[in-house]
PDB file of C-alpha atoms in Angstrom:
ATOM      1  CA  MET A   1      64.812  67.539 -74.964  1.00 41.00           C
ATOM      2  CA  MET A   2      64.373  71.341 -75.153  1.00 44.00           C
ATOM      3  CA  MET A   3      63.298  72.660 -78.464  1.00 53.00           C
ATOM      4  CA  GLY A   4      63.779  76.144 -79.832  1.00 58.00           C
ATOM      5  CA  VAL A   5      66.541  78.730 -79.784  1.00 67.00           C
ATOM      6  CA  VAL A   6      68.592  79.513 -76.683  1.00 75.00           C
ATOM      7  CA  ASP A   7      68.263  83.278 -76.186  1.00 79.00           C
ATOM      8  CA  ILE A   8      71.567  85.219 -75.877  1.00 83.00           C
ATOM      9  CA  GLY A   9      71.474  87.667 -73.018  1.00 85.00           C
ATOM     10  CA  PHE A  10      72.537  91.296 -73.371  1.00 83.00           C
ATOM     11  CA  PHE A  11      75.697  90.931 -71.263  1.00 86.00           C
ATOM     12  CA  ASN A  12      76.509  87.601 -72.987  1.00 88.00           C
ATOM     13  CA  LEU A  13      76.329  89.391 -76.324  1.00 88.00           C
ATOM     14  CA  LEU A  14      78.424  92.240 -74.974  1.00 88.00           C
ATOM     15  CA  ALA A  15      81.087  89.751 -73.989  1.00 90.00           C
ATOM     16  CA  GLY A  16      81.326  88.808 -77.630  1.00 89.00           C
ATOM     17  CA  TYR A  17      82.906  92.172 -78.403  1.00 92.00           C
ATOM     18  CA  ALA A  18      85.931  90.909 -76.433  1.00 92.00           C
ATOM     19  CA  LEU A  19      86.766  88.835 -79.586  1.00 93.00           C
ATOM     20  CA  ILE A  20      86.901  92.043 -81.609  1.00 94.00           C
ATOM     21  CA  LEU A  21      89.456  93.410 -79.079  1.00 95.00           C
ATOM     22  CA  VAL A  22      91.663  90.303 -79.606  1.00 95.00           C
ATOM     23  CA  VAL A  23      91.585  90.968 -83.366  1.00 95.00           C
ATOM     24  CA  LEU A  24      92.505  94.623 -82.724  1.00 95.00           C
ATOM     25  CA  VAL A  25      95.434  93.577 -80.646  1.00 95.00           C
ATOM     26  CA  MET A  26      96.639  91.273 -83.446  1.00 95.00           C
ATOM     27  CA  LEU A  27      96.387  94.062 -85.969  1.00 93.00           C
ATOM     28  CA  ARG A  28      98.338  96.395 -83.692  1.00 92.00           C
ATOM     29  CA  GLN A  29     101.059  93.878 -83.048  1.00 92.00           C
ATOM     30  CA  ARG A  30     101.589  93.301 -86.748  1.00 90.00           C
ATOM     31  CA  TYR A  31     101.504  97.057 -87.475  1.00 90.00           C
ATOM     32  CA  ILE A  32      98.538  96.471 -89.834  1.00 92.00           C
ATOM     33  CA  LYS A  33      96.781  99.821 -90.150  1.00 91.00           C
ATOM     34  CA  LYS A  34      93.234  98.439 -90.233  1.00 92.00           C
ATOM     35  CA  GLU A  35      92.030  99.196 -86.738  1.00 93.00           C
ATOM     36  CA  THR A  36      89.776 102.120 -87.743  1.00 94.00           C
ATOM     37  CA  GLU A  37      88.301 100.199 -90.673  1.00 94.00           C
ATOM     38  CA  LEU A  38      87.519  97.234 -88.364  1.00 94.00           C
ATOM     39  CA  LEU A  39      85.931  99.483 -85.712  1.00 95.00           C
ATOM     40  CA  ILE A  40      83.734 101.242 -88.315  1.00 95.00           C
ATOM     41  CA  ALA A  41      82.723  97.868 -89.740  1.00 94.00           C
ATOM     42  CA  VAL A  42      81.731  96.477 -86.252  1.00 95.00           C
ATOM     43  CA  MET A  43      79.795  99.682 -85.467  1.00 95.00           C
ATOM     44  CA  ARG A  44      77.968  99.819 -88.717  1.00 93.00           C
ATOM     45  CA  MET A  45      77.120  96.056 -88.424  1.00 93.00           C
ATOM     46  CA  THR A  46      75.822  96.557 -84.941  1.00 95.00           C
ATOM     47  CA  ILE A  47      73.620  99.588 -85.716  1.00 95.00           C
ATOM     48  CA  GLN A  48      72.301  98.155 -89.047  1.00 91.00           C
ATOM     49  CA  LEU A  49      71.407  94.780 -87.492  1.00 92.00           C
ATOM     50  CA  VAL A  50      69.612  96.337 -84.517  1.00 93.00           C
ATOM     51  CA  LEU A  51      67.586  98.677 -86.795  1.00 93.00           C
ATOM     52  CA  VAL A  52      66.858  95.747 -89.248  1.00 90.00           C
ATOM     53  CA  GLY A  53      65.740  93.585 -86.311  1.00 91.00           C
ATOM     54  CA  TYR A  54      63.075  96.051 -85.173  1.00 92.00           C
ATOM     55  CA  ILE A  55      61.989  96.720 -88.798  1.00 91.00           C
ATOM     56  CA  LEU A  56      61.739  93.050 -89.597  1.00 89.00           C
ATOM     57  CA  ASP A  57      59.682  92.390 -86.471  1.00 90.00           C
ATOM     58  CA  TYR A  58      57.134  94.962 -87.735  1.00 91.00           C
ATOM     59  CA  ILE A  59      57.120  93.663 -91.245  1.00 90.00           C
ATOM     60  CA  LEU A  60      56.720  90.028 -90.223  1.00 87.00           C
ATOM     61  CA  GLY A  61      53.856  90.966 -88.029  1.00 87.00           C
ATOM     62  CA  SER A  62      52.039  93.002 -90.758  1.00 84.00           C
ATOM     63  CA  GLN A  63      52.020  90.420 -93.497  1.00 84.00           C
ATOM     64  CA  ARG A  64      51.469  93.195 -96.035  1.00 90.00           C
ATOM     65  CA  MET A  65      52.579  92.542 -99.687  1.00 93.00           C
ATOM     66  CA  TRP A  66      53.761  96.123-100.394  1.00 94.00           C
ATOM     67  CA  MET A  67      56.065  96.022 -97.322  1.00 94.00           C
ATOM     68  CA  THR A  68      57.618  92.769 -98.456  1.00 94.00           C
ATOM     69  CA  LEU A  69      58.231  94.148-101.979  1.00 95.00           C
ATOM     70  CA  ALA A  70      59.533  97.405-100.608  1.00 95.00           C
ATOM     71  CA  ALA A  71      62.014  95.503 -98.444  1.00 93.00           C
ATOM     72  CA  VAL A  72      63.285  93.525-101.380  1.00 96.00           C
ATOM     73  CA  ALA A  73      63.549  96.684-103.531  1.00 96.00           C
ATOM     74  CA  ILE A  74      65.587  98.430-100.833  1.00 95.00           C
ATOM     75  CA  MET A  75      67.868  95.375-100.563  1.00 95.00           C
ATOM     76  CA  GLU A  76      68.378  95.429-104.397  1.00 97.00           C
ATOM     77  CA  ALA A  77      69.172  99.199-104.319  1.00 97.00           C
ATOM     78  CA  PHE A  78      71.712  98.935-101.505  1.00 94.00           C
ATOM     79  CA  ALA A  79      73.363  95.923-103.187  1.00 96.00           C
ATOM     80  CA  VAL A  80      73.870  97.858-106.429  1.00 97.00           C
ATOM     81  CA  GLN A  81      75.246 100.837-104.499  1.00 96.00           C
ATOM     82  CA  ASN A  82      77.563  98.444-102.679  1.00 95.00           C
ATOM     83  CA  ILE A  83      78.880  97.128-105.951  1.00 96.00           C
ATOM     84  CA  TYR A  84      79.577 100.576-107.160  1.00 96.00           C
ATOM     85  CA  GLN A  85      81.613 101.239-104.036  1.00 94.00           C
ATOM     86  CA  ARG A  86      83.487  98.011-104.135  1.00 93.00           C
ATOM     87  CA  VAL A  87      84.595  98.112-107.728  1.00 93.00           C
ATOM     88  CA  LYS A  88      87.684 100.313-107.623  1.00 89.00           C
ATOM     89  CA  ILE A  89      88.051 100.748-111.417  1.00 90.00           C
ATOM     90  CA  ASP A  90      86.441 103.565-113.238  1.00 89.00           C
ATOM     91  CA  MET A  91      83.070 102.686-114.884  1.00 91.00           C
ATOM     92  CA  THR A  92      81.041 104.552-117.475  1.00 92.00           C
ATOM     93  CA  PRO A  93      77.352 105.394-116.776  1.00 93.00           C
ATOM     94  CA  ARG A  94      76.386 102.731-119.329  1.00 94.00           C
ATOM     95  CA  PHE A  95      78.425 100.081-117.493  1.00 95.00           C
ATOM     96  CA  ARG A  96      76.837 101.112-114.226  1.00 96.00           C
ATOM     97  CA  SER A  97      73.418 100.824-115.677  1.00 96.00           C
ATOM     98  CA  ILE A  98      74.201  97.333-116.918  1.00 97.00           C
ATOM     99  CA  ILE A  99      75.244  96.356-113.401  1.00 97.00           C
ATOM    100  CA  ALA A 100      71.889  97.571-111.997  1.00 97.00           C
ATOM    101  CA  CYS A 101      69.844  95.906-114.763  1.00 97.00           C
ATOM    102  CA  SER A 102      71.746  92.570-114.443  1.00 97.00           C
ATOM    103  CA  MET A 103      71.410  92.596-110.654  1.00 97.00           C
ATOM    104  CA  ALA A 104      67.625  93.270-110.787  1.00 96.00           C
ATOM    105  CA  PHE A 105      66.775  90.986-113.734  1.00 96.00           C
ATOM    106  CA  GLY A 106      68.896  88.028-112.575  1.00 96.00           C
ATOM    107  CA  THR A 107      67.760  88.013-109.046  1.00 97.00           C
ATOM    108  CA  ILE A 108      64.076  88.646-109.661  1.00 96.00           C
ATOM    109  CA  ILE A 109      63.798  85.802-112.255  1.00 96.00           C
ATOM    110  CA  THR A 110      65.361  83.479-109.770  1.00 96.00           C
ATOM    111  CA  MET A 111      63.170  84.644-106.962  1.00 96.00           C
ATOM    112  CA  ILE A 112      60.051  84.082-109.008  1.00 95.00           C
ATOM    113  CA  PHE A 113      61.116  80.490-109.824  1.00 95.00           C
ATOM    114  CA  PHE A 114      62.331  79.818-106.333  1.00 94.00           C
ATOM    115  CA  PHE A 115      59.228  81.009-104.455  1.00 93.00           C
ATOM    116  CA  PHE A 116      56.531  79.838-106.893  1.00 93.00           C
ATOM    117  CA  VAL A 117      58.055  76.539-108.019  1.00 92.00           C
ATOM    118  CA  LEU A 118      60.607  75.254-105.482  1.00 90.00           C
ATOM    119  CA  LEU A 119      58.861  76.450-102.321  1.00 89.00           C
ATOM    120  CA  SER A 120      55.363  77.164-103.404  1.00 88.00           C
ATOM    121  CA  VAL A 121      55.054  79.676-100.564  1.00 83.00           C
ATOM    122  CA  LYS A 122      51.403  80.724 -99.598  1.00 87.00           C
ATOM    123  CA  PRO A 123      50.951  83.607 -99.647  1.00 89.00           C
ATOM    124  CA  TRP A 124      53.759  84.138-102.123  1.00 90.00           C
ATOM    125  CA  TYR A 125      54.749  87.442-100.492  1.00 91.00           C
ATOM    126  CA  SER A 126      55.099  85.917 -96.993  1.00 92.00           C
ATOM    127  CA  PRO A 127      57.886  88.108 -95.445  1.00 92.00           C
ATOM    128  CA  ARG A 128      59.093  85.345 -93.188  1.00 90.00           C
ATOM    129  CA  TYR A 129      60.279  83.462 -96.336  1.00 92.00           C
ATOM    130  CA  VAL A 130      60.697  86.166 -98.999  1.00 94.00           C
ATOM    131  CA  ILE A 131      62.869  88.650 -97.077  1.00 93.00           C
ATOM    132  CA  PRO A 132      65.621  86.365 -95.614  1.00 92.00           C
ATOM    133  CA  LEU A 133      65.814  84.040 -98.622  1.00 93.00           C
ATOM    134  CA  SER A 134      65.808  87.006-101.114  1.00 95.00           C
ATOM    135  CA  GLY A 135      68.583  88.494 -98.974  1.00 94.00           C
ATOM    136  CA  MET A 136      70.673  85.308 -99.612  1.00 94.00           C
ATOM    137  CA  LEU A 137      70.184  85.485-103.330  1.00 96.00           C
ATOM    138  CA  ILE A 138      70.876  89.242-103.497  1.00 97.00           C
ATOM    139  CA  GLY A 139      73.913  89.030-101.247  1.00 95.00           C
ATOM    140  CA  ASN A 140      75.561  86.253-103.161  1.00 96.00           C
ATOM    141  CA  SER A 141      74.653  87.807-106.550  1.00 97.00           C
ATOM    142  CA  MET A 142      76.173  91.116-105.302  1.00 97.00           C
ATOM    143  CA  THR A 143      79.446  89.290-104.556  1.00 96.00           C
ATOM    144  CA  GLY A 144      79.451  87.554-107.973  1.00 96.00           C
ATOM    145  CA  ILE A 145      78.809  90.738-109.864  1.00 97.00           C
ATOM    146  CA  THR A 146      81.608  92.544-107.948  1.00 97.00           C
ATOM    147  CA  LEU A 147      84.081  89.844-108.850  1.00 96.00           C
ATOM    148  CA  GLY A 148      82.864  89.639-112.456  1.00 96.00           C
ATOM    149  CA  ALA A 149      82.952  93.421-112.994  1.00 96.00           C
ATOM    150  CA  GLU A 150      86.429  93.765-111.458  1.00 95.00           C
ATOM    151  CA  ARG A 151      87.801  90.936-113.608  1.00 96.00           C
ATOM    152  CA  LEU A 152      86.077  92.205-116.738  1.00 96.00           C
ATOM    153  CA  LEU A 153      87.306  95.773-116.382  1.00 95.00           C
ATOM    154  CA  ARG A 154      90.817  94.733-115.534  1.00 94.00           C
ATOM    155  CA  GLY A 155      90.910  92.171-118.291  1.00 94.00           C
ATOM    156  CA  PHE A 156      90.117  94.734-120.989  1.00 94.00           C
ATOM    157  CA  HIS A 157      92.782  97.131-119.689  1.00 92.00           C
ATOM    158  CA  ASP A 158      95.516  94.389-119.283  1.00 92.00           C
ATOM    159  CA  LYS A 159      94.849  92.707-122.653  1.00 92.00           C
ATOM    160  CA  LYS A 160      94.311  95.805-124.752  1.00 91.00           C
ATOM    161  CA  GLU A 161      97.007  94.855-127.281  1.00 92.00           C
ATOM    162  CA  LEU A 162      95.677  91.335-127.709  1.00 93.00           C
ATOM    163  CA  ILE A 163      92.160  92.588-128.280  1.00 92.00           C
ATOM    164  CA  GLU A 164      93.236  95.202-130.762  1.00 90.00           C
ATOM    165  CA  GLY A 165      95.489  92.666-132.562  1.00 92.00           C
ATOM    166  CA  ALA A 166      92.486  90.276-132.926  1.00 92.00           C
ATOM    167  CA  LEU A 167      90.356  93.041-134.285  1.00 90.00           C
ATOM    168  CA  MET A 168      93.011  94.066-136.846  1.00 91.00           C
ATOM    169  CA  LEU A 169      93.064  90.368-138.046  1.00 90.00           C
ATOM    170  CA  GLY A 170      89.251  90.514-138.663  1.00 89.00           C
ATOM    171  CA  ALA A 171      87.873  89.137-135.444  1.00 90.00           C
ATOM    172  CA  THR A 172      84.501  90.415-134.259  1.00 92.00           C
ATOM    173  CA  PRO A 173      84.315  92.233-130.960  1.00 92.00           C
ATOM    174  CA  GLU A 174      82.615  89.191-129.419  1.00 93.00           C
ATOM    175  CA  ARG A 175      85.306  86.916-130.604  1.00 93.00           C
ATOM    176  CA  ALA A 176      88.120  89.223-129.630  1.00 93.00           C
ATOM    177  CA  SER A 177      86.796  89.538-126.053  1.00 93.00           C
ATOM    178  CA  ARG A 178      85.527  86.010-125.594  1.00 94.00           C
ATOM    179  CA  GLU A 179      88.418  84.790-123.407  1.00 94.00           C
ATOM    180  CA  ILE A 180      88.092  87.817-121.099  1.00 95.00           C
ATOM    181  CA  VAL A 181      84.316  87.432-120.765  1.00 96.00           C
ATOM    182  CA  ASN A 182      84.624  83.643-120.027  1.00 96.00           C
ATOM    183  CA  GLU A 183      87.394  84.202-117.480  1.00 96.00           C
ATOM    184  CA  SER A 184      85.264  86.871-115.786  1.00 96.00           C
ATOM    185  CA  PHE A 185      82.259  84.671-115.648  1.00 97.00           C
ATOM    186  CA  THR A 186      84.212  81.742-114.281  1.00 96.00           C
ATOM    187  CA  ALA A 187      85.912  83.795-111.600  1.00 95.00           C
ATOM    188  CA  ALA A 188      82.645  85.182-110.435  1.00 96.00           C
ATOM    189  CA  ILE A 189      80.766  81.860-110.007  1.00 96.00           C
ATOM    190  CA  LEU A 190      83.746  79.812-108.822  1.00 95.00           C
ATOM    191  CA  PRO A 191      83.378  80.826-105.085  1.00 94.00           C
ATOM    192  CA  THR A 192      79.742  79.657-105.158  1.00 93.00           C
ATOM    193  CA  ILE A 193      80.770  76.337-106.696  1.00 93.00           C
ATOM    194  CA  ASN A 194      83.602  75.792-104.217  1.00 91.00           C
ATOM    195  CA  SER A 195      81.282  76.407-101.300  1.00 90.00           C
ATOM    196  CA  MET A 196      78.863  73.775-102.671  1.00 90.00           C
ATOM    197  CA  VAL A 197      81.662  71.278-102.880  1.00 89.00           C
ATOM    198  CA  GLY A 198      82.600  71.629 -99.197  1.00 84.00           C
ATOM    199  CA  MET A 199      79.045  72.003 -97.890  1.00 84.00           C
ATOM    200  CA  GLY A 200      77.897  69.284 -95.499  1.00 77.00           C
ATOM    201  CA  ILE A 201      81.355  67.761 -95.035  1.00 76.00           C
ATOM    202  CA  VAL A 202      83.792  70.710 -94.378  1.00 73.00           C
ATOM    203  CA  PHE A 203      81.085  72.990 -92.896  1.00 75.00           C
ATOM    204  CA  LEU A 204      77.396  73.328 -92.221  1.00 74.00           C
ATOM    205  CA  PRO A 205      75.934  76.403 -93.980  1.00 79.00           C
ATOM    206  CA  GLY A 206      74.288  79.178 -91.928  1.00 77.00           C
ATOM    207  CA  MET A 207      70.749  78.609 -93.082  1.00 79.00           C
ATOM    208  CA  MET A 208      70.876  74.926 -92.288  1.00 80.00           C
ATOM    209  CA  SER A 209      72.582  75.473 -88.958  1.00 80.00           C
ATOM    210  CA  GLY A 210      69.947  78.070 -87.922  1.00 80.00           C
ATOM    211  CA  GLN A 211      67.011  75.774 -88.785  1.00 82.00           C
ATOM    212  CA  ILE A 212      68.640  72.903 -86.764  1.00 80.00           C
ATOM    213  CA  LEU A 213      69.212  75.306 -83.805  1.00 77.00           C
ATOM    214  CA  SER A 214      65.505  76.276 -83.964  1.00 79.00           C
ATOM    215  CA  GLY A 215      64.412  72.668 -83.696  1.00 80.00           C
ATOM    216  CA  VAL A 216      63.670  71.855 -87.387  1.00 84.00           C
ATOM    217  CA  PRO A 217      64.496  68.234 -88.309  1.00 88.00           C
ATOM    218  CA  ALA A 218      67.787  67.852 -89.994  1.00 86.00           C
ATOM    219  CA  VAL A 219      66.380  66.316 -93.099  1.00 89.00           C
ATOM    220  CA  THR A 220      63.986  69.232 -93.594  1.00 89.00           C
ATOM    221  CA  ALA A 221      66.841  71.680 -93.089  1.00 88.00           C
ATOM    222  CA  ILE A 222      68.881  69.834 -95.666  1.00 89.00           C
ATOM    223  CA  LYS A 223      66.118  70.102 -98.337  1.00 90.00           C
ATOM    224  CA  TYR A 224      65.819  73.903 -97.623  1.00 90.00           C
ATOM    225  CA  GLN A 225      69.643  74.266 -97.941  1.00 90.00           C
ATOM    226  CA  MET A 226      69.774  72.320-101.170  1.00 91.00           C
ATOM    227  CA  ALA A 227      66.892  74.427-102.632  1.00 92.00           C
ATOM    228  CA  ILE A 228      68.470  77.735-101.649  1.00 92.00           C
ATOM    229  CA  MET A 229      71.886  76.654-103.040  1.00 92.00           C
ATOM    230  CA  PHE A 230      70.342  75.763-106.396  1.00 94.00           C
ATOM    231  CA  ALA A 231      68.738  79.213-106.409  1.00 95.00           C
ATOM    232  CA  ILE A 232      71.916  81.036-105.344  1.00 95.00           C
ATOM    233  CA  LEU A 233      74.012  79.350-108.098  1.00 95.00           C
ATOM    234  CA  ALA A 234      71.358  80.230-110.667  1.00 96.00           C
ATOM    235  CA  SER A 235      71.004  83.830-109.428  1.00 96.00           C
ATOM    236  CA  VAL A 236      74.777  84.406-109.410  1.00 97.00           C
ATOM    237  CA  ALA A 237      75.104  82.774-112.882  1.00 97.00           C
ATOM    238  CA  PHE A 238      72.219  84.712-114.390  1.00 96.00           C
ATOM    239  CA  THR A 239      73.365  88.132-112.982  1.00 97.00           C
ATOM    240  CA  VAL A 240      77.024  87.735-113.909  1.00 97.00           C
ATOM    241  CA  PHE A 241      76.249  86.308-117.323  1.00 97.00           C
ATOM    242  CA  ILE A 242      74.147  89.354-118.223  1.00 97.00           C
ATOM    243  CA  LEU A 243      76.819  91.671-116.811  1.00 97.00           C
ATOM    244  CA  VAL A 244      79.804  90.196-118.619  1.00 96.00           C
ATOM    245  CA  VAL A 245      78.091  89.788-122.000  1.00 96.00           C
ATOM    246  CA  TRP A 246      76.399  93.101-122.135  1.00 96.00           C
ATOM    247  CA  GLY A 247      79.218  94.874-120.121  1.00 95.00           C
ATOM    248  CA  SER A 248      81.815  93.744-122.671  1.00 94.00           C
ATOM    249  CA  LYS A 249      79.930  95.581-125.428  1.00 93.00           C
ATOM    250  CA  THR A 250      80.506  98.899-123.714  1.00 93.00           C
ATOM    251  CA  PHE A 251      84.210  98.605-124.661  1.00 93.00           C
ATOM    252  CA  PHE A 252      83.508  98.750-128.415  1.00 92.00           C
ATOM    253  CA  ASN A 253      82.042 101.534-130.501  1.00 90.00           C
ATOM    254  CA  ASP A 254      79.693 101.235-133.548  1.00 89.00           C
ATOM    255  CA  ARG A 255      82.704 100.683-135.780  1.00 88.00           C
ATOM    256  CA  ALA A 256      83.948  97.642-133.741  1.00 84.00           C
ATOM    257  CA  GLN A 257      86.865  99.624-132.286  1.00 87.00           C
ATOM    258  CA  LEU A 258      88.199  99.090-128.763  1.00 88.00           C
ATOM    259  CA  VAL A 259      87.342 102.020-126.525  1.00 87.00           C
ATOM    260  CA  LEU A 260      88.896 102.045-123.088  1.00 79.00           C
ATOM    261  CA  TYR A 261      88.072 104.499-120.338  1.00 67.00           C
ATOM    262  CA  GLY A 262      89.543 105.300-116.907  1.00 54.00           C
TER     263      GLY A 262
END
């Protein structure tokens, strides 16, 4: 039996773009004005992945700690910037800083536990492990924070009267906003929980599939997938929890009055 990954030739990969043409035809037939957006997304993905591929080859070959840490820091920065762009509701500078802090603190804490306790990687800064696995944690946390921030911001605007009514009856800001905070937290972590429910039966996750394709025994791949899913759930939960708890405080002033913006 042949072990290892089957290489995809250049022309084979080029043929894959035919699938994009099919999607474009579908959009055009339904008069959905998303062709330009799709083309830009495909072009960006292609350019970014090609560049990242060459950069990763260099980093993986160097085995230098500062390069690994720099790569993780860049991923964190781009993730935060992506969150700012994807949240379409106005945010104050204070709320933006909370997004950045929650993203950094929640993911870094999880990374430390994951690499030092669950994997025990040696050296701990091995880019072959740290960069791809950190990318999974950061990417999922980015999605979670985006969902949590959107729900939190919209909740405060949509339930303004209910919050003010609770405050007038003597409720503290924390008590008046508890339902919105809890709903935002739940909405943000629910996609991760749902993916865990269907994992292994409905679909095989990407990390596990990649390891199996490269010849890793299925049992080993399963253990890696379980470990990364534990870490992803924790990372999403930590980052979103910090965001919704501290982010909700930005809607109240020192006199416990509701202050909306945007």
